mmCIF file of C-alpha atoms and ligand atoms in Angstrom:
data_model
loop_
_atom_site.group_PDB
_atom_site.id
_atom_site.type_symbol
_atom_site.label_atom_id
_atom_site.label_comp_id
_atom_site.label_asym_id
_atom_site.label_seq_id
_atom_site.Cartn_x
_atom_site.Cartn_y
_atom_site.Cartn_z
ATOM 1 C CA MET A 22 35.063 62.017 87.741
ATOM 2 C CA ARG A 23 36.376 65.420 86.657
ATOM 3 C CA ALA A 24 38.120 65.545 83.284
ATOM 4 C CA ARG A 25 41.026 67.960 83.002
ATOM 5 C CA VAL A 26 43.248 68.743 80.052
ATOM 6 C CA ALA A 27 46.936 68.935 80.989
ATOM 7 C CA PRO A 28 49.014 70.885 78.463
ATOM 8 C CA SER A 29 52.308 69.153 77.693
ATOM 9 C CA LEU A 30 55.110 71.689 77.756
ATOM 10 C CA LEU A 31 57.069 69.506 75.343
ATOM 11 C CA SER A 32 55.233 71.303 72.544
ATOM 12 C CA ALA A 33 55.568 74.755 74.102
ATOM 13 C CA ASP A 34 58.263 77.192 73.026
ATOM 14 C CA PHE A 35 61.256 76.353 75.252
ATOM 15 C CA ALA A 36 62.633 79.849 74.685
ATOM 16 C CA HIS A 37 59.385 81.340 76.033
ATOM 17 C CA LEU A 38 58.237 78.823 78.617
ATOM 18 C CA ALA A 39 57.011 81.430 81.107
ATOM 19 C CA ARG A 40 54.878 83.073 78.426
ATOM 20 C CA ASP A 41 53.325 79.756 77.354
ATOM 21 C CA ILE A 42 52.686 78.698 80.958
ATOM 22 C CA LYS A 43 50.942 82.014 81.644
ATOM 23 C CA ALA A 44 48.754 81.524 78.557
ATOM 24 C CA MET A 45 47.659 78.122 79.891
ATOM 25 C CA GLU A 46 47.013 79.571 83.367
ATOM 26 C CA ASP A 47 44.849 82.298 81.856
ATOM 27 C CA ALA A 48 42.995 79.718 79.794
ATOM 28 C CA GLY A 49 42.065 77.878 83.010
ATOM 29 C CA ALA A 50 44.535 74.984 83.110
ATOM 30 C CA GLU A 51 45.077 73.366 86.510
ATOM 31 C CA ILE A 52 47.838 70.904 85.602
ATOM 32 C CA LEU A 53 50.960 71.188 83.455
ATOM 33 C CA HIS A 54 52.484 68.002 82.053
ATOM 34 C CA ILE A 55 56.276 67.957 82.014
ATOM 35 C CA ASP A 56 58.110 65.317 79.955
ATOM 36 C CA VAL A 57 61.543 64.366 81.239
ATOM 37 C CA MET A 58 63.448 62.289 78.655
ATOM 38 C CA ASP A 59 66.997 61.055 79.009
ATOM 39 C CA GLY A 60 67.954 60.053 75.451
ATOM 40 C CA HIS A 61 68.307 56.471 76.725
ATOM 41 C CA PHE A 62 64.940 55.054 77.788
ATOM 42 C CA VAL A 63 63.566 57.062 74.874
ATOM 43 C CA PRO A 64 65.565 58.461 71.954
ATOM 44 C CA ASN A 65 64.736 62.075 72.726
ATOM 45 C CA LEU A 66 66.374 64.354 75.293
ATOM 46 C CA THR A 67 64.374 67.128 76.973
ATOM 47 C CA ILE A 68 64.590 68.816 80.352
ATOM 48 C CA GLY A 69 65.558 67.838 83.881
ATOM 49 C CA LEU A 70 65.639 69.109 87.439
ATOM 50 C CA PRO A 71 66.938 72.672 86.919
ATOM 51 C CA VAL A 72 64.149 73.470 84.472
ATOM 52 C CA LEU A 73 61.542 71.857 86.715
ATOM 53 C CA GLU A 74 62.775 73.993 89.621
ATOM 54 C CA ALA A 75 62.559 77.104 87.461
ATOM 55 C CA ILE A 76 59.005 76.228 86.380
ATOM 56 C CA ARG A 77 58.080 75.606 90.029
ATOM 57 C CA LYS A 78 59.053 79.185 90.862
ATOM 58 C CA GLU A 79 57.074 80.512 87.925
ATOM 59 C CA THR A 80 53.649 78.928 88.510
ATOM 60 C CA ARG A 81 51.318 77.573 91.151
ATOM 61 C CA LEU A 82 49.709 75.103 88.769
ATOM 62 C CA GLN A 83 50.065 71.421 89.582
ATOM 63 C CA LEU A 84 53.166 69.978 87.923
ATOM 64 C CA ASP A 85 52.713 66.496 86.525
ATOM 65 C CA VAL A 86 56.169 65.078 85.834
ATOM 66 C CA HIS A 87 56.384 62.163 83.409
ATOM 67 C CA LEU A 88 59.765 60.475 83.788
ATOM 68 C CA MET A 89 60.873 58.745 80.598
ATOM 69 C CA ILE A 90 64.259 57.831 82.004
ATOM 70 C CA SER A 91 66.145 54.589 82.368
ATOM 71 C CA ASN A 92 66.836 54.662 86.046
ATOM 72 C CA PRO A 93 63.835 56.143 87.815
ATOM 73 C CA ASP A 94 64.725 54.194 90.988
ATOM 74 C CA GLU A 95 67.556 56.647 91.596
ATOM 75 C CA ARG A 96 65.956 59.864 90.385
ATOM 76 C CA ALA A 97 62.182 59.905 91.043
ATOM 77 C CA PHE A 98 62.791 61.067 94.597
ATOM 78 C CA ASP A 99 64.648 64.207 93.364
ATOM 79 C CA TYR A 100 61.721 65.266 91.194
ATOM 80 C CA ALA A 101 59.320 64.952 94.121
ATOM 81 C CA CYS A 102 61.660 67.151 96.202
ATOM 82 C CA ALA A 103 61.989 69.692 93.380
ATOM 83 C CA GLY A 104 58.311 70.564 93.605
ATOM 84 C CA ALA A 105 56.498 68.131 91.335
ATOM 85 C CA ASP A 106 52.937 67.446 92.464
ATOM 86 C CA TRP A 107 52.791 64.175 90.563
ATOM 87 C CA VAL A 108 55.758 61.983 89.627
ATOM 88 C CA THR A 109 55.177 59.112 87.217
ATOM 89 C CA VAL A 110 57.660 56.349 86.430
ATOM 90 C CA HIS A 111 57.522 53.824 83.620
ATOM 91 C CA ILE A 112 56.840 50.229 84.631
ATOM 92 C CA GLU A 113 59.204 49.150 81.820
ATOM 93 C CA ALA A 114 62.094 51.133 83.322
ATOM 94 C CA VAL A 115 61.786 50.697 87.069
ATOM 95 C CA ARG A 116 63.317 47.888 89.148
ATOM 96 C CA HIS A 117 61.702 48.272 92.566
ATOM 97 C CA LEU A 118 58.391 49.872 91.787
ATOM 98 C CA HIS A 119 56.831 49.535 95.223
ATOM 99 C CA ARG A 120 59.800 51.232 96.894
ATOM 100 C CA VAL A 121 59.919 54.049 94.330
ATOM 101 C CA LEU A 122 56.217 54.828 94.692
ATOM 102 C CA GLU A 123 56.613 54.960 98.469
ATOM 103 C CA GLU A 124 59.573 57.310 98.149
ATOM 104 C CA ILE A 125 57.625 59.641 95.874
ATOM 105 C CA ARG A 126 54.728 59.740 98.321
ATOM 106 C CA LYS A 127 56.998 60.254 101.334
ATOM 107 C CA ASN A 128 58.384 63.324 99.627
ATOM 108 C CA GLY A 129 54.997 64.902 99.257
ATOM 109 C CA ALA A 130 54.083 64.092 95.653
ATOM 110 C CA ARG A 131 51.475 61.783 94.232
ATOM 111 C CA ALA A 132 52.895 58.625 92.703
ATOM 112 C CA GLY A 133 52.111 57.422 89.201
ATOM 113 C CA VAL A 134 52.906 54.442 87.000
ATOM 114 C CA ALA A 135 53.033 54.714 83.209
ATOM 115 C CA LEU A 136 52.399 51.847 80.803
ATOM 116 C CA ASN A 137 53.766 51.799 77.267
ATOM 117 C CA PRO A 138 51.394 50.650 74.517
ATOM 118 C CA HIS A 139 52.773 47.082 74.650
ATOM 119 C CA SER A 140 52.467 46.688 78.438
ATOM 120 C CA PRO A 141 49.325 44.885 79.609
ATOM 121 C CA ILE A 142 47.068 46.223 82.364
ATOM 122 C CA GLY A 143 47.600 42.957 84.247
ATOM 123 C CA LEU A 144 51.078 44.179 85.249
ATOM 124 C CA LEU A 145 49.320 46.508 87.703
ATOM 125 C CA GLU A 146 47.506 43.742 89.573
ATOM 126 C CA GLU A 147 49.654 43.878 92.719
ATOM 127 C CA ILE A 148 50.794 47.485 92.659
ATOM 128 C CA LEU A 149 47.494 49.250 91.973
ATOM 129 C CA PRO A 150 46.698 50.043 95.631
ATOM 130 C CA CYS A 151 50.002 51.974 95.841
ATOM 131 C CA CYS A 152 49.283 54.123 92.762
ATOM 132 C CA ASP A 153 47.767 57.585 92.923
ATOM 133 C CA LEU A 154 47.801 57.727 89.135
ATOM 134 C CA VAL A 155 48.032 55.372 86.170
ATOM 135 C CA LEU A 156 49.223 56.859 82.888
ATOM 136 C CA ILE A 157 48.240 54.987 79.746
ATOM 137 C CA MET A 158 50.585 55.858 76.898
ATOM 138 C CA SER A 159 48.529 56.161 73.730
ATOM 139 C CA VAL A 160 51.657 56.589 71.584
ATOM 140 C CA ASN A 161 55.148 55.178 71.948
ATOM 141 C CA PRO A 162 56.928 57.603 74.242
ATOM 142 C CA GLY A 163 59.607 60.002 73.048
ATOM 143 C CA PHE A 164 57.995 62.518 70.729
ATOM 144 C CA SER A 165 55.010 64.773 70.437
ATOM 145 C CA GLY A 166 52.878 64.953 67.317
ATOM 146 C CA GLN A 167 52.201 61.216 66.896
ATOM 147 C CA GLN A 168 48.854 59.571 66.098
ATOM 148 C CA LEU A 169 46.908 58.063 68.983
ATOM 149 C CA ILE A 170 46.879 54.248 68.983
ATOM 150 C CA PRO A 171 43.136 53.453 68.884
ATOM 151 C CA THR A 172 43.343 50.358 71.154
ATOM 152 C CA SER A 173 44.297 52.720 73.991
ATOM 153 C CA PHE A 174 40.630 53.360 74.794
ATOM 154 C CA ALA A 175 39.895 49.656 75.333
ATOM 155 C CA LYS A 176 42.942 49.565 77.591
ATOM 156 C CA ILE A 177 41.558 52.410 79.681
ATOM 157 C CA ARG A 178 38.256 50.579 80.008
ATOM 158 C CA ALA A 179 40.115 47.451 81.150
ATOM 159 C CA LEU A 180 42.036 49.542 83.675
ATOM 160 C CA ARG A 181 38.794 50.981 85.059
ATOM 161 C CA LYS A 182 37.440 47.427 85.465
ATOM 162 C CA LEU A 183 40.552 46.312 87.315
ATOM 163 C CA MET A 184 40.384 49.370 89.577
ATOM 164 C CA GLU A 185 36.760 48.661 90.337
ATOM 165 C CA ALA A 186 37.494 45.021 91.117
ATOM 166 C CA LYS A 187 40.234 46.096 93.516
ATOM 167 C CA SER A 188 38.302 49.076 94.937
ATOM 168 C CA VAL A 189 41.138 51.413 93.957
ATOM 169 C CA GLU A 190 40.503 55.048 93.098
ATOM 170 C CA ALA A 191 43.630 56.078 91.216
ATOM 171 C CA THR A 192 43.525 58.919 88.695
ATOM 172 C CA VAL A 193 43.583 57.725 85.086
ATOM 173 C CA GLU A 194 45.668 59.712 82.608
ATOM 174 C CA ILE A 195 46.106 59.325 78.868
ATOM 175 C CA ASP A 196 49.113 60.746 77.013
ATOM 176 C CA GLY A 197 49.790 60.935 73.297
ATOM 177 C CA GLY A 198 47.839 62.056 70.256
ATOM 178 C CA ILE A 199 44.979 63.702 72.169
ATOM 179 C CA ASP A 200 43.234 66.396 70.125
ATOM 180 C CA LEU A 201 39.895 68.170 69.765
ATOM 181 C CA GLU A 202 38.433 65.251 67.829
ATOM 182 C CA ASN A 203 39.215 62.415 70.230
ATOM 183 C CA VAL A 204 39.372 64.056 73.658
ATOM 184 C CA ALA A 205 35.718 63.270 74.486
ATOM 185 C CA ASP A 206 36.204 59.624 73.423
ATOM 186 C CA ALA A 207 39.126 59.352 75.833
ATOM 187 C CA VAL A 208 36.998 60.731 78.664
ATOM 188 C CA ARG A 209 34.095 58.422 77.837
ATOM 189 C CA ALA A 210 36.544 55.515 78.025
ATOM 190 C CA GLY A 211 37.463 56.623 81.559
ATOM 191 C CA ALA A 212 40.429 59.014 81.326
ATOM 192 C CA GLU A 213 40.441 61.985 83.721
ATOM 193 C CA ILE A 214 43.696 63.722 82.846
ATOM 194 C CA LEU A 215 44.080 64.285 79.135
ATOM 195 C CA VAL A 216 47.604 65.258 78.170
ATOM 196 C CA SER A 217 47.843 67.275 75.001
ATOM 197 C CA GLY A 218 50.888 68.825 73.380
ATOM 198 C CA SER A 219 51.007 69.472 69.648
ATOM 199 C CA ALA A 220 47.223 69.718 69.245
ATOM 200 C CA LEU A 221 47.313 72.672 71.665
ATOM 201 C CA PHE A 222 50.590 74.481 71.155
ATOM 202 C CA GLY A 223 50.651 73.728 67.443
ATOM 203 C CA THR A 224 47.606 75.938 66.876
ATOM 204 C CA ALA A 225 47.593 79.678 66.258
ATOM 205 C CA ASP A 226 45.811 80.394 69.552
ATOM 206 C CA PRO A 227 46.680 77.694 72.135
ATOM 207 C CA ALA A 228 44.587 79.330 74.866
ATOM 208 C CA SER A 229 41.420 79.253 72.813
ATOM 209 C CA THR A 230 42.176 75.675 71.696
ATOM 210 C CA TYR A 231 42.676 74.780 75.368
ATOM 211 C CA ARG A 232 39.226 76.134 76.224
ATOM 212 C CA ARG A 233 37.585 74.245 73.369
ATOM 213 C CA MET A 234 39.356 71.031 74.317
ATOM 214 C CA SER A 235 38.325 71.415 77.960
ATOM 215 C CA ALA A 236 34.719 71.990 76.924
ATOM 216 C CA ALA A 237 34.818 68.825 74.788
ATOM 217 C CA ALA A 238 36.320 66.890 77.722
ATOM 218 C CA LEU A 239 33.599 68.175 80.036
ATOM 219 C CA GLU A 240 30.938 67.081 77.583
ATOM 220 C CA GLY A 241 32.590 63.649 77.472
ATOM 221 C CA SER A 242 32.396 63.353 81.256
ATOM 222 C CA ARG A 243 28.715 64.333 81.229
ATOM 223 C CA GLN A 244 28.032 61.622 78.659
ATOM 224 C CA ARG A 245 30.013 59.116 80.697
ATOM 225 C CA GLN A 246 28.009 59.978 83.787
ATOM 226 C CA ASP A 247 24.700 59.695 81.903
ATOM 227 C CA ALA A 248 25.737 56.316 80.527
ATOM 228 C CA SER A 249 26.639 55.037 83.993
ATOM 229 C CA LEU A 250 23.297 56.234 85.413
ATOM 230 C CA LYS A 251 21.481 54.359 82.657
ATOM 231 C CA ALA A 252 23.508 51.177 83.130
ATOM 232 C CA PRO A 253 21.530 48.385 84.849
HETATM 233 C C1 DX5 B 306 55.358 61.717 74.446
HETATM 234 C C2 DX5 B 306 55.063 62.556 75.673
HETATM 235 C C3 DX5 B 306 53.837 63.358 75.564
HETATM 236 C C4 DX5 B 306 53.824 64.348 74.426
HETATM 237 C C5 DX5 B 306 52.433 64.374 73.913
HETATM 238 O O1 DX5 B 306 56.306 60.780 74.757
HETATM 239 O O2 DX5 B 306 54.958 61.746 76.819
HETATM 240 O O3 DX5 B 306 53.501 64.004 76.776
HETATM 241 O O4 DX5 B 306 54.199 65.634 74.761
HETATM 242 O O5 DX5 B 306 52.413 65.130 72.762
HETATM 243 P P1 DX5 B 306 51.193 65.026 71.746
HETATM 244 O O6 DX5 B 306 49.973 65.490 72.485
HETATM 245 O O7 DX5 B 306 51.609 65.931 70.640
HETATM 246 O O8 DX5 B 306 51.086 63.593 71.316
HETATM 247 ZN ZN1 ZN B 307 54.165 62.712 78.668
#
């Protein structure tokens, strides 16, 4: 398991996106997290396809698109075509999840399912083999700068158990309230992609914070590996 911090552009400076993306590239980021909000599924409104297309032209980093929109059945496909490497839909918003995941994959992206804090892991029972990624929301979606809900780590552990039981190797992502203090805990719980917005871009030197956060995540994955080697 390789832990990677994915900067969330929601907390970047929208007037200087290219500059902030370049800073994350130089700091060693591999994945950028892009939050699409429609002002309906969540109260906030952010960016959509034209901005994603512009970002695609600007960087070769993997683009991880988190769709917080009411009708992902009709739109997920477009984001895969616009150059997203990962497209994630919310289980609370989608009607025909199996079909949507297939459409995302057919269009060359990896398919993810996001769970809000109130949604139980058990909802994934049938669909897990079709998921390339599961995103555990550790805050209620819509805004950056919220506090992580501590029960999220137990949820990630439960997800790992379910994946093991079903022999599924999806990528596990956590999103919301990740900072320097808790990033290693999230990795020890089993998260591989750690989304972070305000705790990165809200600091004076986001690139140096990125490096410190990545180092903490790496340490967390070493500890997780050691613990699994020691387990009977
Ligand atoms: C919240 C978004 C997050 C957000 C995270 O709904 O999905 O990606 O940018 O921001 P922080 O890290 O500040 O909680
Ligand atoms: Zn997000």
